[in-house]
PDB file of C-alpha atoms in Angstrom:
ATOM      1  CA  MET C  40      -3.180 -10.407  -9.168  1.00 80.00           C
ATOM      2  CA  GLU C  41      -2.476  -8.752  -5.881  1.00 82.00           C
ATOM      3  CA  TYR C  42      -1.800 -10.854  -2.620  1.00 86.00           C
ATOM      4  CA  MET C  43      -2.468  -9.169   0.592  1.00 87.00           C
ATOM      5  CA  SER C  44      -3.641  -9.785   4.066  1.00 87.00           C
ATOM      6  CA  LYS C  45      -7.413  -9.855   5.228  1.00 89.00           C
ATOM      7  CA  GLU C  46      -6.641  -6.435   7.244  1.00 88.00           C
ATOM      8  CA  GLY C  47      -5.240  -4.862   4.401  1.00 88.00           C
ATOM      9  CA  TYR C  48      -8.183  -6.013   2.020  1.00 92.00           C
ATOM     10  CA  ASP C  49     -10.699  -4.790   4.395  1.00 93.00           C
ATOM     11  CA  LYS C  50      -8.864  -1.255   4.795  1.00 92.00           C
ATOM     12  CA  LEU C  51      -8.944  -1.046   1.168  1.00 93.00           C
ATOM     13  CA  VAL C  52     -12.771  -1.629   1.027  1.00 95.00           C
ATOM     14  CA  ALA C  53     -13.339   0.894   3.792  1.00 96.00           C
ATOM     15  CA  GLU C  54     -11.397   3.601   1.872  1.00 95.00           C
ATOM     16  CA  LEU C  55     -13.386   2.837  -1.186  1.00 95.00           C
ATOM     17  CA  HIS C  56     -16.639   3.149   0.786  1.00 96.00           C
ATOM     18  CA  GLN C  57     -15.573   6.377   2.328  1.00 96.00           C
ATOM     19  CA  MET C  58     -14.704   7.970  -1.031  1.00 96.00           C
ATOM     20  CA  GLU C  59     -17.664   6.838  -2.885  1.00 95.00           C
ATOM     21  CA  SER C  60     -20.294   7.542  -0.222  1.00 95.00           C
ATOM     22  CA  VAL C  61     -18.612  10.756   1.607  1.00 95.00           C
ATOM     23  CA  GLU C  62     -16.060  12.221  -0.499  1.00 95.00           C
ATOM     24  CA  LEU C  63     -17.757  12.015  -3.739  1.00 95.00           C
ATOM     25  CA  PRO C  64     -21.176  13.405  -2.746  1.00 95.00           C
ATOM     26  CA  ARG C  65     -19.350  16.421  -1.143  1.00 95.00           C
ATOM     27  CA  VAL C  66     -17.198  17.072  -4.331  1.00 94.00           C
ATOM     28  CA  ARG C  67     -20.602  16.988  -6.426  1.00 93.00           C
ATOM     29  CA  GLU C  68     -22.360  19.333  -4.017  1.00 93.00           C
ATOM     30  CA  ALA C  69     -19.625  21.731  -4.312  1.00 89.00           C
ATOM     31  CA  ILE C  70     -19.585  21.646  -7.931  1.00 89.00           C
ATOM     32  CA  ALA C  71     -23.480  22.237  -8.042  1.00 89.00           C
ATOM     33  CA  GLU C  72     -23.095  25.239  -5.658  1.00 87.00           C
ATOM     34  CA  ALA C  73     -20.311  26.731  -7.895  1.00 84.00           C
ATOM     35  CA  ARG C  74     -22.390  26.338 -10.771  1.00 83.00           C
ATOM     36  CA  ASP C  75     -25.267  28.033  -9.363  1.00 83.00           C
ATOM     37  CA  LYS C  76     -22.913  31.407  -8.961  1.00 78.00           C
ATOM     38  CA  GLY C  77     -23.135  31.984 -12.648  1.00 73.00           C
ATOM     39  CA  ASP C  78     -20.396  32.224 -15.593  1.00 71.00           C
ATOM     40  CA  LEU C  79     -18.590  28.955 -15.576  1.00 71.00           C
ATOM     41  CA  SER C  80     -15.626  30.360 -17.763  1.00 72.00           C
ATOM     42  CA  GLU C  81     -14.314  32.413 -14.906  1.00 75.00           C
ATOM     43  CA  ASN C  82     -15.604  30.557 -11.922  1.00 77.00           C
ATOM     44  CA  PHE C  83     -12.664  29.186  -9.851  1.00 83.00           C
ATOM     45  CA  GLU C  84     -14.407  27.395  -7.521  1.00 85.00           C
ATOM     46  CA  TYR C  85     -16.155  25.445 -10.212  1.00 86.00           C
ATOM     47  CA  HIS C  86     -12.844  24.547 -11.943  1.00 88.00           C
ATOM     48  CA  ALA C  87     -11.271  23.680  -8.538  1.00 89.00           C
ATOM     49  CA  ALA C  88     -14.158  21.226  -7.617  1.00 90.00           C
ATOM     50  CA  LYS C  89     -14.058  19.644 -11.161  1.00 91.00           C
ATOM     51  CA  ARG C  90     -10.579  18.818 -10.639  1.00 94.00           C
ATOM     52  CA  GLU C  91     -11.109  17.500  -7.412  1.00 94.00           C
ATOM     53  CA  GLN C  92     -13.873  15.372  -8.686  1.00 95.00           C
ATOM     54  CA  SER C  93     -11.478  14.294 -11.512  1.00 95.00           C
ATOM     55  CA  ARG C  94      -8.752  13.420  -8.996  1.00 96.00           C
ATOM     56  CA  LEU C  95     -11.113  11.486  -6.553  1.00 96.00           C
ATOM     57  CA  LEU C  96     -12.759   9.415  -9.448  1.00 96.00           C
ATOM     58  CA  GLY C  97      -9.270   8.266 -10.516  1.00 96.00           C
ATOM     59  CA  ARG C  98      -8.663   7.174  -7.141  1.00 95.00           C
ATOM     60  CA  ILE C  99     -11.735   5.268  -7.099  1.00 95.00           C
ATOM     61  CA  ARG C 100     -10.931   3.418 -10.155  1.00 96.00           C
ATOM     62  CA  PHE C 101      -7.578   2.691  -9.009  1.00 94.00           C
ATOM     63  CA  LYS C 102      -8.934   1.184  -5.722  1.00 93.00           C
ATOM     64  CA  GLN C 103     -11.621  -0.766  -7.683  1.00 95.00           C
ATOM     65  CA  ARG C 104      -9.134  -2.205  -9.929  1.00 94.00           C
ATOM     66  CA  VAL C 105      -6.878  -3.203  -7.017  1.00 92.00           C
ATOM     67  CA  LEU C 106      -9.794  -4.870  -5.247  1.00 92.00           C
ATOM     68  CA  GLU C 107     -10.676  -6.706  -8.287  1.00 93.00           C
ATOM     69  CA  ASN C 108      -7.429  -8.286  -8.620  1.00 91.00           C
ATOM     70  CA  ALA C 109      -6.933  -8.898  -4.911  1.00 90.00           C
ATOM     71  CA  ARG C 110      -6.571 -12.325  -3.417  1.00 89.00           C
ATOM     72  CA  VAL C 111      -6.605 -12.512   0.367  1.00 90.00           C
ATOM     73  CA  ILE C 112      -3.846 -14.803   1.878  1.00 86.00           C
ATOM     74  CA  ASP C 113      -5.008 -17.773   4.004  1.00 82.00           C
ATOM     75  CA  THR C 114      -2.348 -17.118   6.952  1.00 78.00           C
ATOM     76  CA  SER C 115      -3.008 -20.707   8.168  1.00 77.00           C
ATOM     77  CA  ARG C 116      -1.268 -22.100   5.036  1.00 78.00           C
ATOM     78  CA  LEU C 117       1.727 -19.905   5.773  1.00 79.00           C
ATOM     79  CA  ASN C 118       4.926 -21.291   7.527  1.00 78.00           C
ATOM     80  CA  SER C 119       7.724 -19.499   8.944  1.00 79.00           C
ATOM     81  CA  GLU C 120      10.639 -21.663   7.179  1.00 86.00           C
ATOM     82  CA  THR C 121      11.054 -19.236   4.664  1.00 90.00           C
ATOM     83  CA  VAL C 122      10.311 -15.628   4.210  1.00 92.00           C
ATOM     84  CA  GLN C 123       7.290 -14.746   2.394  1.00 90.00           C
ATOM     85  CA  LEU C 124       4.486 -12.322   2.106  1.00 89.00           C
ATOM     86  CA  LEU C 125       3.263 -11.568   5.591  1.00 90.00           C
ATOM     87  CA  SER C 126       6.501 -12.990   7.168  1.00 92.00           C
ATOM     88  CA  LYS C 127       7.788 -10.972  10.264  1.00 93.00           C
ATOM     89  CA  VAL C 128      11.523 -10.950   9.655  1.00 95.00           C
ATOM     90  CA  GLU C 129      14.422  -9.605  12.060  1.00 95.00           C
ATOM     91  CA  ILE C 130      17.412  -8.579  10.262  1.00 95.00           C
ATOM     92  CA  THR C 131      20.920  -7.367  11.022  1.00 94.00           C
ATOM     93  CA  ASN C 132      23.187  -4.948   9.060  1.00 93.00           C
ATOM     94  CA  VAL C 133      26.238  -7.109   8.637  1.00 92.00           C
ATOM     95  CA  ALA C 134      28.124  -3.709   8.286  1.00 90.00           C
ATOM     96  CA  ASN C 135      27.105  -1.962  11.566  1.00 92.00           C
ATOM     97  CA  GLY C 136      25.451  -4.496  13.615  1.00 91.00           C
ATOM     98  CA  SER C 137      22.124  -2.602  13.868  1.00 93.00           C
ATOM     99  CA  ARG C 138      18.965  -4.892  14.055  1.00 95.00           C
ATOM    100  CA  MET C 139      15.539  -3.960  12.429  1.00 94.00           C
ATOM    101  CA  THR C 140      12.359  -6.014  12.274  1.00 95.00           C
ATOM    102  CA  TYR C 141       9.849  -5.841   9.076  1.00 95.00           C
ATOM    103  CA  THR C 142       7.032  -7.215   8.000  1.00 93.00           C
ATOM    104  CA  LEU C 143       6.861  -8.098   4.155  1.00 93.00           C
ATOM    105  CA  ALA C 144       3.780  -6.594   2.742  1.00 92.00           C
ATOM    106  CA  SER C 145       1.961  -6.102  -0.299  1.00 90.00           C
ATOM    107  CA  PRO C 146       2.559  -2.700  -2.088  1.00 90.00           C
ATOM    108  CA  HIS C 147      -0.666  -1.398  -1.039  1.00 88.00           C
ATOM    109  CA  GLU C 148      -0.276  -2.457   2.471  1.00 89.00           C
ATOM    110  CA  ALA C 149       3.305  -1.107   2.970  1.00 91.00           C
ATOM    111  CA  ASP C 150       3.988   1.594   5.675  1.00 91.00           C
ATOM    112  CA  LEU C 151       7.349   2.483   6.995  1.00 91.00           C
ATOM    113  CA  ARG C 152       5.831   3.615  10.077  1.00 93.00           C
ATOM    114  CA  GLU C 153       4.227   0.329  10.850  1.00 93.00           C
ATOM    115  CA  ARG C 154       7.483  -1.243   9.686  1.00 94.00           C
ATOM    116  CA  LYS C 155       5.798  -2.863   6.657  1.00 94.00           C
ATOM    117  CA  ILE C 156       7.732  -2.890   3.615  1.00 94.00           C
ATOM    118  CA  SER C 157       6.681  -3.846   0.300  1.00 93.00           C
ATOM    119  CA  ILE C 158       7.746  -7.327  -1.212  1.00 92.00           C
ATOM    120  CA  LYS C 159       8.464  -5.282  -4.328  1.00 91.00           C
ATOM    121  CA  SER C 160      11.089  -3.082  -2.577  1.00 92.00           C
ATOM    122  CA  PRO C 161      14.599  -3.909  -3.012  1.00 91.00           C
ATOM    123  CA  ILE C 162      14.972  -5.122   0.571  1.00 92.00           C
ATOM    124  CA  GLY C 163      11.624  -7.354   0.274  1.00 92.00           C
ATOM    125  CA  GLN C 164      12.738  -8.808  -2.945  1.00 93.00           C
ATOM    126  CA  ALA C 165      15.868  -9.811  -1.603  1.00 93.00           C
ATOM    127  CA  LEU C 166      14.503 -11.408   1.324  1.00 94.00           C
ATOM    128  CA  LEU C 167      11.660 -13.418  -0.170  1.00 92.00           C
ATOM    129  CA  GLY C 168      12.199 -17.143  -0.199  1.00 91.00           C
ATOM    130  CA  LYS C 169      15.343 -16.868   2.267  1.00 93.00           C
ATOM    131  CA  LYS C 170      15.971 -18.747   5.524  1.00 93.00           C
ATOM    132  CA  GLU C 171      17.236 -17.788   8.859  1.00 93.00           C
ATOM    133  CA  GLY C 172      21.033 -17.328   8.904  1.00 92.00           C
ATOM    134  CA  ASP C 173      21.043 -16.685   5.422  1.00 93.00           C
ATOM    135  CA  VAL C 174      22.840 -13.326   4.360  1.00 94.00           C
ATOM    136  CA  VAL C 175      21.284 -11.266   1.445  1.00 94.00           C
ATOM    137  CA  GLU C 176      22.765  -8.748  -0.569  1.00 93.00           C
ATOM    138  CA  VAL C 177      20.538  -5.681  -1.430  1.00 92.00           C
ATOM    139  CA  ARG C 178      21.299  -3.224  -4.201  1.00 89.00           C
ATOM    140  CA  VAL C 179      20.370   0.234  -2.953  1.00 83.00           C
ATOM    141  CA  PRO C 180      21.199   3.908  -4.235  1.00 84.00           C
ATOM    142  CA  ALA C 181      24.206   4.148  -1.817  1.00 82.00           C
ATOM    143  CA  GLY C 182      25.513   0.692  -2.788  1.00 88.00           C
ATOM    144  CA  VAL C 183      25.025  -2.924  -1.702  1.00 92.00           C
ATOM    145  CA  MET C 184      24.055  -3.728   1.867  1.00 92.00           C
ATOM    146  CA  LYS C 185      24.275  -7.046   3.280  1.00 94.00           C
ATOM    147  CA  TYR C 186      21.748  -8.342   5.873  1.00 94.00           C
ATOM    148  CA  ARG C 187      21.826 -11.451   7.846  1.00 95.00           C
ATOM    149  CA  ILE C 188      18.249 -12.971   8.529  1.00 94.00           C
ATOM    150  CA  GLU C 189      18.215 -13.633  12.483  1.00 94.00           C
ATOM    151  CA  HIS C 190      14.452 -14.677  12.841  1.00 93.00           C
ATOM    152  CA  ILE C 191      11.343 -15.319  11.048  1.00 93.00           C
ATOM    153  CA  SER C 192       7.808 -15.404  12.262  1.00 89.00           C
ATOM    154  CA  LEU C 193       4.194 -14.909  11.238  1.00 83.00           C
TER     155      LEU C 193
END
C-alpha cells in the first residue's frame, strides 16, 4: 500500500490518462505506418515503434499498479508534533550549520527540485517519528551525517 497526497494521486491519474489516450494511440499509428512499408524483418521503424509500445505498456501497467495500491492521506488528521508523511521539516546540518527545508513525500511524489524527499530515502527514514529539537544520524555513502530538526509543519 502506498500513501500519497491528493495532489500526487491526481498527478499520477493525469499521467496515466495522457499515456493511454495520447501516447499509446500515437505509437500504434506509427506501428501501422511502418507495417505498411513492407518487409518487417528489416524495417527499423517498425521495430523501434514496437520497442516504444512495449516500453509504454510497461509504464502504463506500473502506474496502474501504483494507483490500485494508493491511499490518499486525509491531511486534516495529521499533526505537526512529529515528522510524518507530508510533513514539511526544517533541518540543520550539525557539522556545518546549513539549513534545509524538505517535505516528506511518497516515493512516487519525490522530486528534489521541489524539495520533496521520499520517506524511503535515508534522510526520510531517519526523520520519521522524530520531534522538533531531536538530532538524527543519517547513514549516507559519505559516512554519518547529523541533522537537528528545527521546525515541523504541514
